[in-house]
mmCIF file of C-alpha atoms in Angstrom:
data_model
loop_
_atom_site.group_PDB
_atom_site.id
_atom_site.type_symbol
_atom_site.label_atom_id
_atom_site.label_comp_id
_atom_site.label_asym_id
_atom_site.label_seq_id
_atom_site.Cartn_x
_atom_site.Cartn_y
_atom_site.Cartn_z
ATOM 1 C CA MET A 21 -92.630 -2.075 -238.965
ATOM 2 C CA LYS A 22 -90.121 -0.482 -237.224
ATOM 3 C CA SER A 23 -87.126 -1.828 -238.317
ATOM 4 C CA ILE A 24 -84.720 -4.077 -236.385
ATOM 5 C CA GLU A 25 -80.728 -2.011 -235.939
ATOM 6 C CA PRO A 26 -78.309 -3.392 -233.565
ATOM 7 C CA ALA A 27 -77.464 -0.760 -230.740
ATOM 8 C CA ILE A 28 -74.879 0.868 -230.876
ATOM 9 C CA LYS A 29 -72.568 0.587 -227.055
ATOM 10 C CA ALA A 30 -71.661 4.068 -225.579
ATOM 11 C CA ASP A 31 -68.156 2.530 -225.182
ATOM 12 C CA GLU A 32 -68.169 1.730 -229.060
ATOM 13 C CA ARG A 33 -68.801 5.028 -230.561
ATOM 14 C CA PRO A 34 -65.768 6.832 -229.407
ATOM 15 C CA ARG A 35 -63.457 4.023 -230.838
ATOM 16 C CA ALA A 36 -64.857 3.722 -234.035
ATOM 17 C CA GLY A 37 -64.964 7.955 -233.867
ATOM 18 C CA GLU A 38 -61.112 8.000 -233.001
ATOM 19 C CA LYS A 39 -59.949 5.099 -235.959
ATOM 20 C CA ILE A 40 -62.004 6.994 -238.200
ATOM 21 C CA LEU A 41 -59.997 10.564 -237.258
ATOM 22 C CA ARG A 42 -56.465 8.678 -236.622
ATOM 23 C CA VAL A 43 -56.420 6.840 -240.429
ATOM 24 C CA ALA A 44 -58.344 10.464 -241.650
ATOM 25 C CA ARG A 45 -55.885 12.026 -240.598
ATOM 26 C CA ASP A 46 -52.590 10.552 -242.276
ATOM 27 C CA LEU A 47 -54.677 10.531 -245.465
ATOM 28 C CA PHE A 48 -55.104 14.272 -244.924
ATOM 29 C CA TYR A 49 -52.398 14.827 -243.774
ATOM 30 C CA ARG A 50 -50.225 13.127 -246.908
ATOM 31 C CA GLN A 51 -52.992 13.672 -249.456
ATOM 32 C CA GLY A 52 -54.515 16.090 -249.148
ATOM 33 C CA ILE A 53 -58.135 16.247 -248.052
ATOM 34 C CA ARG A 54 -60.008 16.725 -250.906
ATOM 35 C CA ALA A 55 -58.166 14.168 -252.711
ATOM 36 C CA ILE A 56 -59.464 11.442 -249.946
ATOM 37 C CA GLY A 57 -63.268 10.400 -249.784
ATOM 38 C CA VAL A 58 -65.116 9.299 -247.470
ATOM 39 C CA ASP A 59 -65.324 5.200 -248.638
ATOM 40 C CA GLU A 60 -61.517 5.737 -248.547
ATOM 41 C CA ILE A 61 -62.012 6.202 -245.104
ATOM 42 C CA VAL A 62 -64.439 4.161 -243.662
ATOM 43 C CA ARG A 63 -62.551 1.412 -245.883
ATOM 44 C CA ARG A 64 -59.040 2.074 -244.063
ATOM 45 C CA ALA A 65 -60.931 2.413 -240.894
ATOM 46 C CA GLY A 66 -62.346 -0.870 -241.361
ATOM 47 C CA VAL A 67 -66.177 0.527 -240.035
ATOM 48 C CA THR A 68 -68.656 1.498 -242.110
ATOM 49 C CA LYS A 69 -70.538 4.633 -243.546
ATOM 50 C CA PRO A 70 -72.916 5.235 -241.286
ATOM 51 C CA SER A 71 -70.483 5.100 -237.888
ATOM 52 C CA LEU A 72 -69.071 7.647 -239.911
ATOM 53 C CA TYR A 73 -71.550 9.603 -239.984
ATOM 54 C CA ARG A 74 -72.791 9.204 -236.544
ATOM 55 C CA SER A 75 -69.483 10.656 -234.934
ATOM 56 C CA PHE A 76 -68.750 13.700 -237.414
ATOM 57 C CA PRO A 77 -71.761 15.002 -239.409
ATOM 58 C CA SER A 78 -69.924 15.631 -242.694
ATOM 59 C CA LYS A 79 -66.462 15.051 -244.898
ATOM 60 C CA ASP A 80 -66.366 19.012 -243.587
ATOM 61 C CA GLU A 81 -66.866 18.268 -239.872
ATOM 62 C CA LEU A 82 -63.868 15.694 -240.413
ATOM 63 C CA ALA A 83 -61.814 17.838 -241.606
ATOM 64 C CA ALA A 84 -62.621 20.400 -239.382
ATOM 65 C CA SER A 85 -62.094 17.749 -236.244
ATOM 66 C CA TYR A 86 -58.339 16.740 -237.917
ATOM 67 C CA LEU A 87 -57.045 19.977 -237.914
ATOM 68 C CA ARG A 88 -58.942 20.883 -234.167
ATOM 69 C CA GLN A 89 -56.845 17.812 -232.987
ATOM 70 C CA TYR A 90 -53.513 19.039 -235.244
ATOM 71 C CA ASP A 91 -53.425 22.591 -233.591
ATOM 72 C CA LEU A 92 -53.365 21.203 -230.172
ATOM 73 C CA GLU A 93 -50.416 19.331 -231.287
ATOM 74 C CA PHE A 94 -49.004 21.935 -232.750
ATOM 75 C CA TRP A 95 -49.312 24.774 -229.445
ATOM 76 C CA ALA A 96 -47.987 21.740 -227.424
ATOM 77 C CA ARG A 97 -45.009 21.679 -229.673
ATOM 78 C CA PHE A 98 -45.179 25.541 -229.481
ATOM 79 C CA ASP A 99 -45.739 25.441 -226.162
ATOM 80 C CA ALA A 100 -42.942 23.335 -224.932
ATOM 81 C CA ALA A 101 -40.415 25.196 -226.572
ATOM 82 C CA VAL A 102 -41.592 28.014 -224.338
ATOM 83 C CA ALA A 103 -41.565 26.252 -221.241
ATOM 84 C CA ALA A 104 -37.761 24.841 -222.403
ATOM 85 C CA HIS A 105 -36.703 28.937 -222.021
ATOM 86 C CA PRO A 106 -38.151 30.547 -219.611
ATOM 87 C CA GLY A 107 -38.219 34.647 -219.884
ATOM 88 C CA ASP A 108 -36.263 33.882 -223.320
ATOM 89 C CA PRO A 109 -37.738 34.536 -226.037
ATOM 90 C CA ARG A 110 -35.507 34.496 -228.609
ATOM 91 C CA ALA A 111 -34.118 31.531 -227.726
ATOM 92 C CA GLN A 112 -37.406 29.726 -227.625
ATOM 93 C CA ILE A 113 -38.328 31.208 -230.875
ATOM 94 C CA ALA A 114 -34.830 29.402 -231.650
ATOM 95 C CA ALA A 115 -35.831 26.189 -230.151
ATOM 96 C CA PHE A 116 -39.229 25.908 -231.680
ATOM 97 C CA LEU A 117 -37.951 27.116 -235.304
ATOM 98 C CA THR A 118 -35.157 24.152 -234.800
ATOM 99 C CA ARG A 119 -37.378 21.396 -234.560
ATOM 100 C CA ILE A 120 -39.202 22.706 -237.362
ATOM 101 C CA GLY A 121 -36.679 23.129 -240.009
ATOM 102 C CA LYS A 122 -35.858 18.789 -238.420
ATOM 103 C CA ARG A 123 -39.276 17.837 -239.174
ATOM 104 C CA THR A 124 -38.872 19.190 -242.726
ATOM 105 C CA GLN A 125 -35.989 16.924 -243.117
ATOM 106 C CA LYS A 126 -37.853 13.888 -242.895
ATOM 107 C CA PRO A 127 -38.487 11.880 -246.123
ATOM 108 C CA ASP A 128 -42.377 11.777 -245.110
ATOM 109 C CA TYR A 129 -42.507 15.657 -244.320
ATOM 110 C CA ARG A 130 -46.135 17.523 -246.408
ATOM 111 C CA GLY A 131 -45.112 20.890 -244.628
ATOM 112 C CA CYS A 132 -48.338 21.765 -242.130
ATOM 113 C CA GLY A 133 -51.382 21.007 -242.242
ATOM 114 C CA MET A 134 -53.106 24.018 -241.188
ATOM 115 C CA THR A 135 -51.111 25.812 -244.485
ATOM 116 C CA ASN A 136 -52.218 22.851 -246.646
ATOM 117 C CA ALA A 137 -55.708 22.825 -245.050
ATOM 118 C CA ALA A 138 -55.708 27.067 -245.868
ATOM 119 C CA VAL A 139 -54.785 26.129 -249.813
ATOM 120 C CA GLU A 140 -57.416 23.565 -250.772
ATOM 121 C CA TYR A 141 -60.513 25.808 -248.844
ATOM 122 C CA PRO A 142 -59.942 29.750 -250.286
ATOM 123 C CA GLU A 143 -63.288 30.199 -249.502
ATOM 124 C CA ARG A 144 -63.596 31.954 -246.152
ATOM 125 C CA GLY A 145 -66.094 30.005 -243.608
ATOM 126 C CA HIS A 146 -65.291 26.595 -244.617
ATOM 127 C CA PRO A 147 -64.948 24.493 -241.734
ATOM 128 C CA ALA A 148 -61.491 23.472 -242.486
ATOM 129 C CA ARG A 149 -60.123 26.996 -243.275
ATOM 130 C CA VAL A 150 -62.082 28.716 -239.735
ATOM 131 C CA VAL A 151 -59.137 26.338 -238.394
ATOM 132 C CA SER A 152 -56.321 27.065 -239.626
ATOM 133 C CA GLU A 153 -57.556 30.980 -239.896
ATOM 134 C CA ALA A 154 -57.269 31.203 -236.170
ATOM 135 C CA ASN A 155 -54.243 28.898 -235.885
ATOM 136 C CA LYS A 156 -52.233 31.667 -238.053
ATOM 137 C CA GLN A 157 -53.961 34.241 -236.213
ATOM 138 C CA GLU A 158 -52.551 33.205 -232.799
ATOM 139 C CA LEU A 159 -49.658 32.413 -234.424
ATOM 140 C CA ARG A 160 -49.151 35.545 -235.802
ATOM 141 C CA ARG A 161 -50.072 37.054 -232.645
ATOM 142 C CA ARG A 162 -47.877 35.348 -230.147
ATOM 143 C CA LEU A 163 -44.995 35.816 -232.718
ATOM 144 C CA ARG A 164 -45.347 39.332 -232.391
ATOM 145 C CA ALA A 165 -45.615 39.765 -228.905
ATOM 146 C CA MET A 166 -42.706 37.286 -228.469
ATOM 147 C CA ALA A 167 -40.735 40.035 -230.736
ATOM 148 C CA ALA A 168 -42.158 43.178 -229.009
ATOM 149 C CA ALA A 169 -41.040 41.004 -225.503
ATOM 150 C CA MET A 170 -37.419 40.859 -227.319
ATOM 151 C CA GLY A 171 -37.710 44.854 -226.768
ATOM 152 C CA ALA A 172 -37.835 45.365 -230.955
ATOM 153 C CA GLY A 173 -38.466 48.750 -232.093
ATOM 154 C CA ASP A 174 -40.736 47.197 -234.576
ATOM 155 C CA ALA A 175 -42.519 44.558 -232.789
ATOM 156 C CA GLU A 176 -45.057 43.884 -235.513
ATOM 157 C CA THR A 177 -42.748 44.030 -238.196
ATOM 158 C CA LEU A 178 -40.193 41.020 -237.164
ATOM 159 C CA GLY A 179 -43.062 39.103 -235.679
ATOM 160 C CA ASP A 180 -44.373 39.214 -239.006
ATOM 161 C CA GLY A 181 -41.558 38.116 -240.592
ATOM 162 C CA LEU A 182 -40.639 35.403 -238.325
ATOM 163 C CA LEU A 183 -43.942 34.032 -239.628
ATOM 164 C CA LEU A 184 -42.771 34.643 -243.146
ATOM 165 C CA LEU A 185 -39.874 32.503 -242.927
ATOM 166 C CA ILE A 186 -41.520 29.847 -240.702
ATOM 167 C CA GLU A 187 -44.419 29.335 -243.411
ATOM 168 C CA GLY A 188 -41.729 29.589 -245.693
ATOM 169 C CA ALA A 189 -39.765 26.830 -244.543
ATOM 170 C CA TYR A 190 -43.257 24.611 -244.622
ATOM 171 C CA ILE A 191 -42.947 24.936 -248.047
ATOM 172 C CA SER A 192 -39.530 24.643 -249.194
ATOM 173 C CA GLY A 193 -39.157 21.357 -247.210
ATOM 174 C CA GLN A 194 -42.143 19.959 -249.154
ATOM 175 C CA LEU A 195 -39.915 21.608 -252.541
ATOM 176 C CA PHE A 196 -36.218 20.504 -251.879
ATOM 177 C CA GLY A 197 -36.505 17.599 -249.110
ATOM 178 C CA ALA A 198 -33.588 16.311 -247.414
ATOM 179 C CA GLY A 199 -30.711 19.503 -247.192
ATOM 180 C CA GLY A 200 -33.618 22.021 -248.498
ATOM 181 C CA PRO A 201 -33.342 25.664 -247.149
ATOM 182 C CA ALA A 202 -35.770 24.629 -244.526
ATOM 183 C CA LYS A 203 -32.684 23.132 -242.354
ATOM 184 C CA SER A 204 -31.751 26.581 -242.141
ATOM 185 C CA VAL A 205 -34.481 28.361 -240.530
ATOM 186 C CA ALA A 206 -33.779 28.794 -236.966
ATOM 187 C CA ARG A 207 -30.525 30.524 -238.172
ATOM 188 C CA ASN A 208 -32.203 32.903 -240.723
ATOM 189 C CA ALA A 209 -34.670 34.020 -238.438
ATOM 190 C CA ASP A 210 -31.738 34.387 -235.518
ATOM 191 C CA LEU A 211 -30.096 36.751 -238.380
ATOM 192 C CA LEU A 212 -33.536 38.487 -238.584
ATOM 193 C CA ILE A 213 -33.937 39.136 -234.932
ATOM 194 C CA GLU A 214 -30.366 40.725 -234.851
ATOM 195 C CA ALA A 215 -30.948 43.467 -237.568
ATOM 196 C CA SER A 216 -34.532 44.364 -236.183
ATOM 197 C CA LEU A 217 -32.683 44.509 -232.254
ATOM 198 C CA LYS A 218 -29.808 46.560 -233.118
ATOM 199 C CA LYS A 219 -30.027 50.036 -232.659
#
């Protein structure tokens, strides 16, 4: 006998998927991806496990979806800093890093979701790591290009130095919290830029 399962309307799927992703994002960011199980996500989202697997074939794909959303938001912040200072890469970097410095001072700050995921998933090819690596590679490319646009003699080294400062801010923000060294990431970046641009 054919099993009878209630039909799910097409417009209900995205809502369930969005709810699952919203809950997963919050839990993954605050507690870590590996620390959170599917059962906890569906319980908090108020959905069933089959609903989750209809939207996301696996927990790994759910983690990658969370990071893809995080990636879009990351670049929106980066692009906003760039747009606020057209043609001035030094001011663009300062604006972006000033915002990072402020975010690191918040009590619920847990660093960069991309960095955290890369630490959690050292295995190459894991869906979460693939998204994280792509984000970091693109950030490195952009910072090097901005360093070149500033006229740095060694744009690659300056771009990499800025990336190291950013990653350091993500980690030290979690370690020290309010009043920690991450609050001065923009100032330190400017000192590095100034030293790199001197003839």
